[in-house]
């Protein structure tokens, strides 16, 4: 059941650090697509993503589950789906458990508008939001190291993304 069960969940996050925004932002997170082909289910998943009109898209790992030699069969089908997304603040990705089969998350998103963040961060353009992407291994650490916490500037809203949620135990 699970490989073809699409879940769309909505949540509202408020913060004084986001008060100056002219409108609420739509942040879309895509996790565990884990596909070896672009078929009707995958197109439906991208249809849902496009329909929510995201301002920013976060790919949280395990996008493709295919060996690198077979990745050529998915090209250009996967990038064509990504090209449908109009996210004015960008699209970003971290690695998951199976991305290495396709030659790494950088290879999965090569030639697309998706920026890979592996233990790296970026300030989103024109908004007070800093995005940090953790490697798969750092996201599995029960406690995120101080460098991530210390990088948060007082007037900026931090978003930390990783494939596994274990790092969030440090803020609970």
CSV table of N, CA and C in Angstrom, one decimal:
chain,number,residue,atom,x,y,z
A,1,UNK,N,0.8,-1.2,0.0
A,1,UNK,CA,0.0,0.0,0.0
A,1,UNK,C,0.9,1.3,0.0
A,2,UNK,N,1.8,1.3,0.9
A,2,UNK,CA,2.6,2.5,1.1
A,2,UNK,C,3.3,3.1,-0.1
A,3,UNK,N,3.9,2.3,-1.0
A,3,UNK,CA,4.6,2.9,-2.1
A,3,UNK,C,3.8,3.7,-3.0
A,4,UNK,N,2.5,3.6,-3.0
A,4,UNK,CA,1.6,4.4,-3.9
A,4,UNK,C,0.6,5.2,-3.1
A,5,UNK,N,0.9,5.4,-1.8
A,5,UNK,CA,0.0,6.2,-1.0
A,5,UNK,C,0.6,7.6,-0.8
A,6,UNK,N,-0.1,8.5,-1.6
A,6,UNK,CA,0.4,9.9,-1.5
A,6,UNK,C,-0.3,10.6,-0.3
A,7,UNK,N,0.6,11.2,0.5
A,7,UNK,CA,0.1,11.9,1.7
A,7,UNK,C,0.4,13.4,1.4
A,8,UNK,N,-0.6,14.2,1.6
A,8,UNK,CA,-0.4,15.7,1.5
A,8,UNK,C,-0.9,16.2,2.9
A,9,UNK,N,0.0,16.8,3.6
A,9,UNK,CA,-0.3,17.4,4.9
A,9,UNK,C,0.0,18.9,4.9
A,10,UNK,N,-0.9,19.6,5.5
A,10,UNK,CA,-0.7,21.1,5.6
A,10,UNK,C,-0.5,21.5,7.1
A,11,UNK,N,0.4,22.4,7.3
A,11,UNK,CA,0.6,22.9,8.7
A,11,UNK,C,0.9,24.4,8.6
A,12,UNK,N,0.5,25.1,9.6
A,12,UNK,CA,0.7,26.6,9.7
A,12,UNK,C,1.8,26.9,10.7
A,13,UNK,N,2.8,27.6,10.4
A,13,UNK,CA,3.8,28.0,11.3
A,13,UNK,C,3.8,29.5,11.4
A,14,UNK,N,3.8,30.0,12.6
A,14,UNK,CA,3.9,31.5,12.8
A,14,UNK,C,5.1,31.8,13.6
A,15,UNK,N,5.6,33.0,13.4
A,15,UNK,CA,6.8,33.5,14.1
A,15,UNK,C,6.9,35.0,14.0
A,16,UNK,N,7.3,35.7,15.1
A,16,UNK,CA,7.5,37.1,14.9
A,16,UNK,C,8.6,37.5,13.9
A,17,UNK,N,9.5,36.5,13.6
A,17,UNK,CA,10.5,36.7,12.6
A,17,UNK,C,9.9,36.8,11.2
A,18,UNK,N,8.7,36.3,11.0
A,18,UNK,CA,8.1,36.3,9.7
A,18,UNK,C,7.0,37.3,9.5
A,19,UNK,N,6.9,38.1,10.5
A,19,UNK,CA,5.8,39.2,10.5
A,19,UNK,C,5.9,40.1,9.4
A,20,UNK,N,7.1,40.4,8.9
A,20,UNK,CA,7.3,41.4,7.9
A,20,UNK,C,7.0,40.9,6.5
A,21,UNK,N,6.7,39.6,6.3
A,21,UNK,CA,6.4,39.1,5.0
A,21,UNK,C,5.1,39.7,4.5
A,22,UNK,N,5.0,40.0,3.2
A,22,UNK,CA,3.8,40.6,2.7
A,22,UNK,C,2.6,39.5,2.6
A,23,UNK,N,3.0,38.2,2.6
A,23,UNK,CA,2.0,37.2,2.5
A,23,UNK,C,2.6,35.9,3.1
A,24,UNK,N,1.7,35.0,3.6
A,24,UNK,CA,2.3,33.7,4.1
A,24,UNK,C,3.0,33.0,3.0
A,25,UNK,N,4.1,32.3,3.3
A,25,UNK,CA,4.8,31.6,2.3
A,25,UNK,C,4.3,30.1,2.3
A,26,UNK,N,4.4,29.5,1.2
A,26,UNK,CA,4.1,28.1,1.1
A,26,UNK,C,5.4,27.4,0.9
A,27,UNK,N,5.7,26.5,1.9
A,27,UNK,CA,6.9,25.7,1.8
A,27,UNK,C,6.5,24.3,1.6
A,28,UNK,N,6.9,23.7,0.5
A,28,UNK,CA,6.5,22.3,0.2
A,28,UNK,C,7.7,21.4,0.4
A,29,UNK,N,7.4,20.3,1.1
A,29,UNK,CA,8.4,19.3,1.4
A,29,UNK,C,8.1,18.0,0.7
A,30,UNK,N,9.0,17.5,0.0
A,30,UNK,CA,8.8,16.2,-0.7
A,30,UNK,C,9.8,15.2,-0.2
A,31,UNK,N,9.3,14.1,0.4
A,31,UNK,CA,10.2,13.1,0.9
A,31,UNK,C,9.8,11.7,0.5
A,32,UNK,N,10.8,10.9,0.2
A,32,UNK,CA,10.7,9.5,0.0
A,32,UNK,C,9.8,9.2,-1.2
A,33,UNK,N,10.0,9.9,-2.3
A,33,UNK,CA,9.4,9.5,-3.6
A,33,UNK,C,9.8,8.1,-4.0
A,34,UNK,N,11.1,7.8,-3.8
A,34,UNK,CA,11.8,6.5,-4.0
A,34,UNK,C,11.3,5.8,-5.2
A,35,UNK,N,11.4,6.4,-6.4
A,35,UNK,CA,10.8,5.8,-7.6
A,35,UNK,C,12.0,5.4,-8.5
A,36,UNK,N,11.7,4.4,-9.3
A,36,UNK,CA,12.6,4.0,-10.4
A,36,UNK,C,12.1,4.3,-11.8
A,37,UNK,N,10.9,5.1,-11.8
A,37,UNK,CA,10.3,5.5,-13.1
A,37,UNK,C,9.4,6.6,-12.8
A,38,UNK,N,9.1,7.3,-13.9
A,38,UNK,CA,8.0,8.4,-13.8
A,38,UNK,C,6.8,7.9,-14.5
A,39,UNK,N,5.9,7.4,-13.6
A,39,UNK,CA,4.6,6.9,-14.1
A,39,UNK,C,3.4,7.7,-13.7
A,40,UNK,N,2.2,7.2,-13.7
A,40,UNK,CA,1.0,8.0,-13.4
A,40,UNK,C,1.1,8.4,-11.9
A,41,UNK,N,1.5,7.6,-11.0
A,41,UNK,CA,1.6,8.0,-9.6
A,41,UNK,C,2.5,9.2,-9.4
A,42,UNK,N,3.7,9.1,-10.0
A,42,UNK,CA,4.7,10.2,-9.8
A,42,UNK,C,4.2,11.5,-10.5
A,43,UNK,N,3.6,11.4,-11.6
A,43,UNK,CA,3.0,12.6,-12.2
A,43,UNK,C,1.9,13.2,-11.3
A,44,UNK,N,1.1,12.3,-10.7
A,44,UNK,CA,0.1,12.8,-9.8
A,44,UNK,C,0.7,13.5,-8.6
A,45,UNK,N,1.8,13.0,-8.1
A,45,UNK,CA,2.5,13.6,-7.0
A,45,UNK,C,3.0,15.0,-7.4
A,46,UNK,N,3.6,15.1,-8.6
A,46,UNK,CA,4.0,16.4,-9.0
A,46,UNK,C,2.9,17.3,-9.4
A,47,UNK,N,1.7,16.8,-9.8
A,47,UNK,CA,0.5,17.6,-10.0
A,47,UNK,C,0.1,18.2,-8.7
A,48,UNK,N,0.1,17.5,-7.6
A,48,UNK,CA,-0.2,18.0,-6.3
A,48,UNK,C,0.8,19.1,-5.9
A,49,UNK,N,2.0,18.9,-6.1
A,49,UNK,CA,3.1,19.8,-5.8
A,49,UNK,C,2.9,21.1,-6.5
A,50,UNK,N,2.7,21.0,-7.8
A,50,UNK,CA,2.5,22.2,-8.7
A,50,UNK,C,1.2,23.0,-8.2
A,51,UNK,N,0.1,22.2,-7.9
A,51,UNK,CA,-1.1,22.8,-7.5
A,51,UNK,C,-1.1,23.6,-6.2
A,52,UNK,N,-0.1,23.3,-5.3
A,52,UNK,CA,-0.1,24.0,-4.1
A,52,UNK,C,0.7,25.4,-4.3
A,53,UNK,N,1.2,25.6,-5.4
A,53,UNK,CA,1.9,26.9,-5.8
A,53,UNK,C,2.9,27.2,-4.7
A,54,UNK,N,3.9,26.4,-4.5
A,54,UNK,CA,4.9,26.6,-3.4
A,54,UNK,C,5.8,27.8,-3.8
A,55,UNK,N,6.2,28.5,-2.7
A,55,UNK,CA,7.2,29.6,-2.8
A,55,UNK,C,8.6,29.0,-2.8
A,56,UNK,N,8.8,27.9,-2.0
A,56,UNK,CA,10.0,27.1,-1.9
A,56,UNK,C,9.7,25.7,-1.8
A,57,UNK,N,10.6,24.8,-2.4
A,57,UNK,CA,10.4,23.4,-2.3
A,57,UNK,C,11.6,22.7,-1.7
A,58,UNK,N,11.4,21.9,-0.7
A,58,UNK,CA,12.5,21.1,-0.1
A,58,UNK,C,12.3,19.7,-0.4
A,59,UNK,N,13.3,19.1,-1.0
A,59,UNK,CA,13.4,17.7,-1.3
A,59,UNK,C,14.2,17.0,-0.2
A,60,UNK,N,13.5,16.2,0.6
A,60,UNK,CA,14.1,15.7,1.9
A,60,UNK,C,14.8,14.3,1.7
A,61,UNK,N,15.2,13.9,0.5
A,61,UNK,CA,15.9,12.7,0.3
A,61,UNK,C,15.1,11.6,-0.2
A,62,UNK,N,15.8,10.6,-0.8
A,62,UNK,CA,15.2,9.4,-1.3
A,62,UNK,C,14.2,9.7,-2.5
A,63,UNK,N,14.7,10.6,-3.3
A,63,UNK,CA,13.8,11.0,-4.5
A,63,UNK,C,13.8,9.9,-5.5
A,64,UNK,N,14.9,9.3,-5.8
A,64,UNK,CA,15.0,8.2,-6.8
A,64,UNK,C,15.6,7.0,-6.2
A,65,UNK,N,15.1,5.8,-6.5
A,65,UNK,CA,15.7,4.6,-6.1
A,65,UNK,C,16.1,3.8,-7.3
A,66,UNK,N,17.2,4.1,-7.9
A,66,UNK,CA,17.6,3.5,-9.1
A,66,UNK,C,19.1,3.5,-9.1
A,67,UNK,N,19.7,2.4,-9.7
A,67,UNK,CA,21.2,2.4,-9.8
A,67,UNK,C,21.6,3.4,-10.9
A,68,UNK,N,22.8,3.9,-10.7
A,68,UNK,CA,23.3,5.0,-11.6
A,68,UNK,C,23.2,4.6,-13.1
A,69,UNK,N,23.6,3.4,-13.5
A,69,UNK,CA,23.4,3.1,-15.0
A,69,UNK,C,22.0,3.2,-15.5
A,70,UNK,N,21.0,2.9,-14.6
A,70,UNK,CA,19.6,3.0,-15.0
A,70,UNK,C,19.0,4.4,-14.9
A,71,UNK,N,19.8,5.3,-14.3
A,71,UNK,CA,19.4,6.7,-14.1
A,71,UNK,C,19.1,7.3,-15.5
A,72,UNK,N,19.9,7.0,-16.5
A,72,UNK,CA,19.7,7.5,-17.8
A,72,UNK,C,18.3,7.3,-18.4
A,73,UNK,N,17.6,6.2,-17.9
A,73,UNK,CA,16.2,5.9,-18.4
A,73,UNK,C,15.3,6.9,-17.8
A,74,UNK,N,15.6,7.5,-16.6
A,74,UNK,CA,14.7,8.5,-16.0
A,74,UNK,C,14.9,9.9,-16.6
A,75,UNK,N,16.0,10.1,-17.3
A,75,UNK,CA,16.3,11.4,-17.8
A,75,UNK,C,15.8,11.4,-19.3
A,76,UNK,N,15.0,12.3,-19.7
A,76,UNK,CA,14.7,13.6,-19.1
A,76,UNK,C,13.4,13.6,-18.3
A,77,UNK,N,12.8,12.4,-18.0
A,77,UNK,CA,11.4,12.4,-17.4
A,77,UNK,C,11.4,13.1,-16.0
A,78,UNK,N,12.4,12.8,-15.1
A,78,UNK,CA,12.4,13.4,-13.8
A,78,UNK,C,12.7,14.9,-13.9
A,79,UNK,N,13.7,15.4,-14.6
A,79,UNK,CA,13.9,16.8,-14.7
A,79,UNK,C,12.7,17.5,-15.3
A,80,UNK,N,12.0,16.9,-16.2
A,80,UNK,CA,10.8,17.5,-16.8
A,80,UNK,C,9.7,17.7,-15.8
A,81,UNK,N,9.6,16.8,-14.8
A,81,UNK,CA,8.6,17.0,-13.7
A,81,UNK,C,9.1,18.2,-12.8
A,82,UNK,N,10.3,18.2,-12.6
A,82,UNK,CA,10.9,19.3,-11.7
A,82,UNK,C,10.7,20.7,-12.4
A,83,UNK,N,10.8,20.7,-13.7
A,83,UNK,CA,10.7,22.0,-14.5
A,83,UNK,C,9.3,22.5,-14.4
A,84,UNK,N,8.3,21.7,-14.1
A,84,UNK,CA,6.9,22.2,-14.0
A,84,UNK,C,6.7,23.1,-12.7
A,85,UNK,N,7.6,23.0,-11.8
A,85,UNK,CA,7.4,23.7,-10.5
A,85,UNK,C,8.0,25.1,-10.6
A,86,UNK,N,7.1,26.0,-10.3
A,86,UNK,CA,7.5,27.4,-10.3
A,86,UNK,C,7.6,27.9,-8.8
A,87,UNK,N,8.8,27.8,-8.2
A,87,UNK,CA,9.0,28.1,-6.8
A,87,UNK,C,9.9,29.4,-6.8
A,88,UNK,N,9.4,30.6,-6.6
A,88,UNK,CA,10.2,31.8,-6.7
A,88,UNK,C,11.4,31.9,-5.8
A,89,UNK,N,11.3,31.2,-4.6
A,89,UNK,CA,12.4,31.2,-3.6
A,89,UNK,C,13.4,30.1,-3.8
A,90,UNK,N,13.1,29.2,-4.8
A,90,UNK,CA,14.0,28.1,-5.1
A,90,UNK,C,13.6,26.8,-4.7
A,91,UNK,N,14.4,25.8,-5.1
A,91,UNK,CA,14.2,24.4,-4.7
A,91,UNK,C,15.5,23.9,-4.2
A,92,UNK,N,15.4,23.1,-3.1
A,92,UNK,CA,16.6,22.7,-2.4
A,92,UNK,C,16.5,21.2,-2.1
A,93,UNK,N,17.6,20.5,-2.0
A,93,UNK,CA,17.6,19.0,-1.7
A,93,UNK,C,18.7,18.6,-0.7
A,94,UNK,N,18.4,17.6,0.0
A,94,UNK,CA,19.4,16.9,0.9
A,94,UNK,C,19.4,15.5,0.4
A,95,UNK,N,20.4,14.7,0.9
A,95,UNK,CA,20.5,13.3,0.5
A,95,UNK,C,19.7,12.4,1.5
A,96,UNK,N,19.3,11.3,0.9
A,96,UNK,CA,18.6,10.3,1.8
A,96,UNK,C,19.3,9.0,1.8
A,97,UNK,N,18.6,8.0,2.1
A,97,UNK,CA,19.3,6.7,2.3
A,97,UNK,C,19.6,6.0,0.9
A,98,UNK,N,18.8,6.3,-0.1
A,98,UNK,CA,19.0,5.5,-1.4
A,98,UNK,C,19.5,6.4,-2.5
A,99,UNK,N,19.7,7.7,-2.3
A,99,UNK,CA,20.1,8.5,-3.4
A,99,UNK,C,21.5,8.1,-3.9
A,100,UNK,N,22.3,7.5,-3.1
A,100,UNK,CA,23.7,7.1,-3.5
A,100,UNK,C,23.6,6.1,-4.6
A,101,UNK,N,22.6,5.3,-4.7
A,101,UNK,CA,22.5,4.3,-5.8
A,101,UNK,C,22.5,4.9,-7.1
A,102,UNK,N,21.9,6.1,-7.2
A,102,UNK,CA,21.9,6.9,-8.5
A,102,UNK,C,23.1,7.7,-8.7
A,103,UNK,N,24.1,7.5,-7.9
A,103,UNK,CA,25.3,8.3,-8.1
A,103,UNK,C,25.4,9.5,-7.2
A,104,UNK,N,24.5,9.6,-6.2
A,104,UNK,CA,24.5,10.7,-5.3
A,104,UNK,C,23.4,11.7,-5.6
A,105,UNK,N,23.0,12.5,-4.6
A,105,UNK,CA,21.9,13.4,-4.7
A,105,UNK,C,22.3,14.5,-5.7
A,106,UNK,N,23.6,14.8,-5.9
A,106,UNK,CA,24.0,15.8,-6.9
A,106,UNK,C,23.7,15.3,-8.3
A,107,UNK,N,23.9,14.0,-8.5
A,107,UNK,CA,23.7,13.4,-9.8
A,107,UNK,C,22.2,13.4,-10.1
A,108,UNK,N,21.4,13.1,-9.0
A,108,UNK,CA,19.9,13.0,-9.2
A,108,UNK,C,19.3,14.4,-9.7
A,109,UNK,N,19.9,15.5,-9.2
A,109,UNK,CA,19.3,16.8,-9.5
A,109,UNK,C,20.2,17.6,-10.5
A,110,UNK,N,21.2,16.9,-11.1
A,110,UNK,CA,22.1,17.6,-12.0
A,110,UNK,C,21.3,18.1,-13.2
A,111,UNK,N,21.6,19.4,-13.6
A,111,UNK,CA,21.0,20.0,-14.7
A,111,UNK,C,19.6,20.6,-14.4
A,112,UNK,N,19.2,20.6,-13.1
A,112,UNK,CA,17.9,21.1,-12.8
A,112,UNK,C,18.1,22.4,-12.0
A,113,UNK,N,17.0,23.0,-11.6
A,113,UNK,CA,17.1,24.3,-10.8
A,113,UNK,C,17.2,23.9,-9.3
A,114,UNK,N,17.3,22.7,-8.9
A,114,UNK,CA,17.4,22.3,-7.5
A,114,UNK,C,18.8,22.4,-7.0
A,115,UNK,N,19.0,23.1,-5.9
A,115,UNK,CA,20.3,23.3,-5.3
A,115,UNK,C,20.4,22.3,-4.2
A,116,UNK,N,21.5,21.5,-4.2
A,116,UNK,CA,21.7,20.5,-3.2
A,116,UNK,C,22.5,21.2,-2.0
A,117,UNK,N,22.0,20.9,-0.8
A,117,UNK,CA,22.6,21.5,0.4
A,117,UNK,C,23.0,20.3,1.3
A,118,UNK,N,24.3,20.0,1.3
A,118,UNK,CA,24.8,18.9,2.2
A,118,UNK,C,25.7,19.6,3.2
A,119,UNK,N,25.2,19.7,4.4
A,119,UNK,CA,25.9,20.4,5.5
A,119,UNK,C,26.3,21.8,5.0
A,120,UNK,N,25.3,22.4,4.5
A,120,UNK,CA,25.5,23.8,3.9
A,120,UNK,C,24.2,24.6,4.2
A,121,UNK,N,24.4,25.9,4.0
A,121,UNK,CA,23.2,26.7,4.2
A,121,UNK,C,23.1,27.8,3.2
A,122,UNK,N,21.9,28.4,3.1
A,122,UNK,CA,21.7,29.5,2.2
A,122,UNK,C,20.6,30.4,2.7
A,123,UNK,N,20.8,31.7,2.4
A,123,UNK,CA,19.7,32.7,2.8
A,123,UNK,C,18.8,32.7,1.6
A,124,UNK,N,17.5,32.5,1.9
A,124,UNK,CA,16.5,32.6,0.8
A,124,UNK,C,16.4,34.0,0.3
A,125,UNK,N,16.3,34.2,-1.0
A,125,UNK,CA,16.3,35.5,-1.6
A,125,UNK,C,15.1,36.4,-1.2
A,126,UNK,N,15.4,37.6,-0.6
A,126,UNK,CA,14.3,38.5,-0.4
A,126,UNK,C,13.4,38.3,0.8
A,127,UNK,N,13.7,37.2,1.6
A,127,UNK,CA,12.9,36.9,2.8
A,127,UNK,C,13.9,36.7,4.0
A,128,UNK,N,13.4,36.9,5.2
A,128,UNK,CA,14.3,36.7,6.4
A,128,UNK,C,14.4,35.2,6.8
A,129,UNK,N,14.7,34.3,5.9
A,129,UNK,CA,14.7,32.9,6.2
A,129,UNK,C,16.1,32.3,5.8
A,130,UNK,N,16.7,31.6,6.7
A,130,UNK,CA,17.9,30.9,6.4
A,130,UNK,C,17.6,29.4,6.4
A,131,UNK,N,18.1,28.7,5.4
A,131,UNK,CA,17.8,27.3,5.2
A,131,UNK,C,19.2,26.5,5.3
A,132,UNK,N,19.1,25.5,6.2
A,132,UNK,CA,20.3,24.7,6.4
A,132,UNK,C,19.9,23.3,6.0
A,133,UNK,N,20.8,22.7,5.2
A,133,UNK,CA,20.6,21.3,4.8
A,133,UNK,C,21.6,20.4,5.4
A,134,UNK,N,21.1,19.4,6.2
A,134,UNK,CA,22.0,18.4,6.8
A,134,UNK,C,22.3,17.2,6.0
A,135,UNK,N,23.4,16.7,6.1
A,135,UNK,CA,23.7,15.4,5.4
A,135,UNK,C,22.9,14.3,6.0
A,136,UNK,N,22.7,13.2,5.3
A,136,UNK,CA,21.9,12.1,5.9
A,136,UNK,C,22.5,11.7,7.2
A,137,UNK,N,23.8,11.6,7.4
A,137,UNK,CA,24.4,11.1,8.6
A,137,UNK,C,24.2,12.2,9.7
A,138,UNK,N,24.3,13.4,9.4
A,138,UNK,CA,24.1,14.5,10.5
A,138,UNK,C,22.6,14.5,10.9
A,139,UNK,N,21.7,14.2,9.9
A,139,UNK,CA,20.3,14.3,10.3
A,139,UNK,C,19.9,13.1,11.2
A,140,UNK,N,20.7,12.0,11.1
A,140,UNK,CA,20.4,10.9,12.0
A,140,UNK,C,21.0,11.0,13.4
A,141,UNK,N,21.9,12.0,13.6
A,141,UNK,CA,22.5,12.2,14.9
A,141,UNK,C,21.4,12.7,15.9
A,142,UNK,N,21.4,12.1,17.0
A,142,UNK,CA,20.3,12.4,18.0
A,142,UNK,C,20.3,13.9,18.4
A,143,UNK,N,21.5,14.5,18.3
A,143,UNK,CA,21.5,15.9,18.7
A,143,UNK,C,22.3,16.7,17.6
A,144,UNK,N,21.7,17.7,17.1
A,144,UNK,CA,22.4,18.5,16.1
A,144,UNK,C,23.6,19.3,16.7
A,145,UNK,N,24.7,19.4,16.1
A,145,UNK,CA,25.8,20.0,16.7
A,145,UNK,C,25.6,21.6,16.8
A,146,UNK,N,26.4,22.2,17.7
A,146,UNK,CA,26.2,23.6,18.0
A,146,UNK,C,26.4,24.5,16.8
A,147,UNK,N,27.1,24.1,15.8
A,147,UNK,CA,27.3,25.0,14.7
A,147,UNK,C,26.0,25.3,14.0
A,148,UNK,N,25.1,24.4,14.0
A,148,UNK,CA,23.8,24.7,13.3
A,148,UNK,C,23.0,25.7,14.2
A,149,UNK,N,23.0,25.4,15.5
A,149,UNK,CA,22.2,26.3,16.4
A,149,UNK,C,22.9,27.7,16.4
A,150,UNK,N,24.2,27.8,16.4
A,150,UNK,CA,24.9,29.1,16.5
A,150,UNK,C,24.8,29.9,15.2
A,151,UNK,N,24.5,29.2,14.1
A,151,UNK,CA,24.4,29.9,12.9
A,151,UNK,C,23.1,30.7,12.7
A,152,UNK,N,22.1,30.5,13.6
A,152,UNK,CA,20.8,31.2,13.5
A,152,UNK,C,21.0,32.6,14.0
A,153,UNK,N,20.7,33.6,13.1
A,153,UNK,CA,20.8,35.0,13.5
A,153,UNK,C,19.5,35.4,14.1
A,154,UNK,N,19.5,36.3,15.0
A,154,UNK,CA,18.3,36.7,15.8
A,154,UNK,C,17.1,37.2,15.0
A,155,UNK,N,17.4,37.9,13.9
A,155,UNK,CA,16.3,38.4,13.1
A,155,UNK,C,15.8,37.5,12.0
A,156,UNK,N,16.5,36.4,11.8
A,156,UNK,CA,16.2,35.4,10.7
A,156,UNK,C,15.4,34.2,11.2
A,157,UNK,N,14.6,33.7,10.4
A,157,UNK,CA,13.8,32.5,10.7
A,157,UNK,C,14.6,31.3,10.1
A,158,UNK,N,15.0,30.3,11.0
A,158,UNK,CA,15.8,29.2,10.5
A,158,UNK,C,14.9,28.0,10.1
A,159,UNK,N,15.2,27.4,9.0
A,159,UNK,CA,14.7,26.1,8.6
A,159,UNK,C,15.8,25.2,8.4
A,160,UNK,N,15.8,24.1,9.2
A,160,UNK,CA,16.8,23.0,9.1
A,160,UNK,C,16.2,21.8,8.5
A,161,UNK,N,16.7,21.3,7.4
A,161,UNK,CA,16.2,20.2,6.7
A,161,UNK,C,17.2,19.0,6.7
A,162,UNK,N,16.6,17.8,6.9
A,162,UNK,CA,17.4,16.6,6.8
A,162,UNK,C,16.5,15.4,6.5
A,163,UNK,N,17.1,14.3,6.1
A,163,UNK,CA,16.3,13.2,5.7
A,163,UNK,C,15.7,12.5,6.9
A,164,UNK,N,16.4,12.3,7.9
A,164,UNK,CA,15.9,11.7,9.1
A,164,UNK,C,15.6,12.8,10.2
A,165,UNK,N,14.5,12.6,11.0
A,165,UNK,CA,14.1,13.6,11.9
A,165,UNK,C,14.9,13.5,13.2
A,166,UNK,N,15.9,12.6,13.4
A,166,UNK,CA,16.5,12.4,14.7
A,166,UNK,C,17.1,13.7,15.2
A,167,UNK,N,17.7,14.5,14.4
A,167,UNK,CA,18.4,15.8,14.8
A,167,UNK,C,17.4,16.7,15.6
A,168,UNK,N,16.1,16.5,15.4
A,168,UNK,CA,15.2,17.4,16.1
A,168,UNK,C,15.1,17.1,17.6
A,169,UNK,N,15.6,15.9,18.0
A,169,UNK,CA,15.6,15.6,19.4
A,169,UNK,C,16.4,16.6,20.2
A,170,UNK,N,17.3,17.4,19.6
A,170,UNK,CA,18.0,18.4,20.3
A,170,UNK,C,17.2,19.6,20.6
A,171,UNK,N,16.1,19.8,20.0
A,171,UNK,CA,15.3,21.0,20.3
A,171,UNK,C,14.0,20.7,21.0
A,172,UNK,N,13.8,19.5,21.3
A,172,UNK,CA,12.5,19.1,22.0
A,172,UNK,C,12.6,19.3,23.4
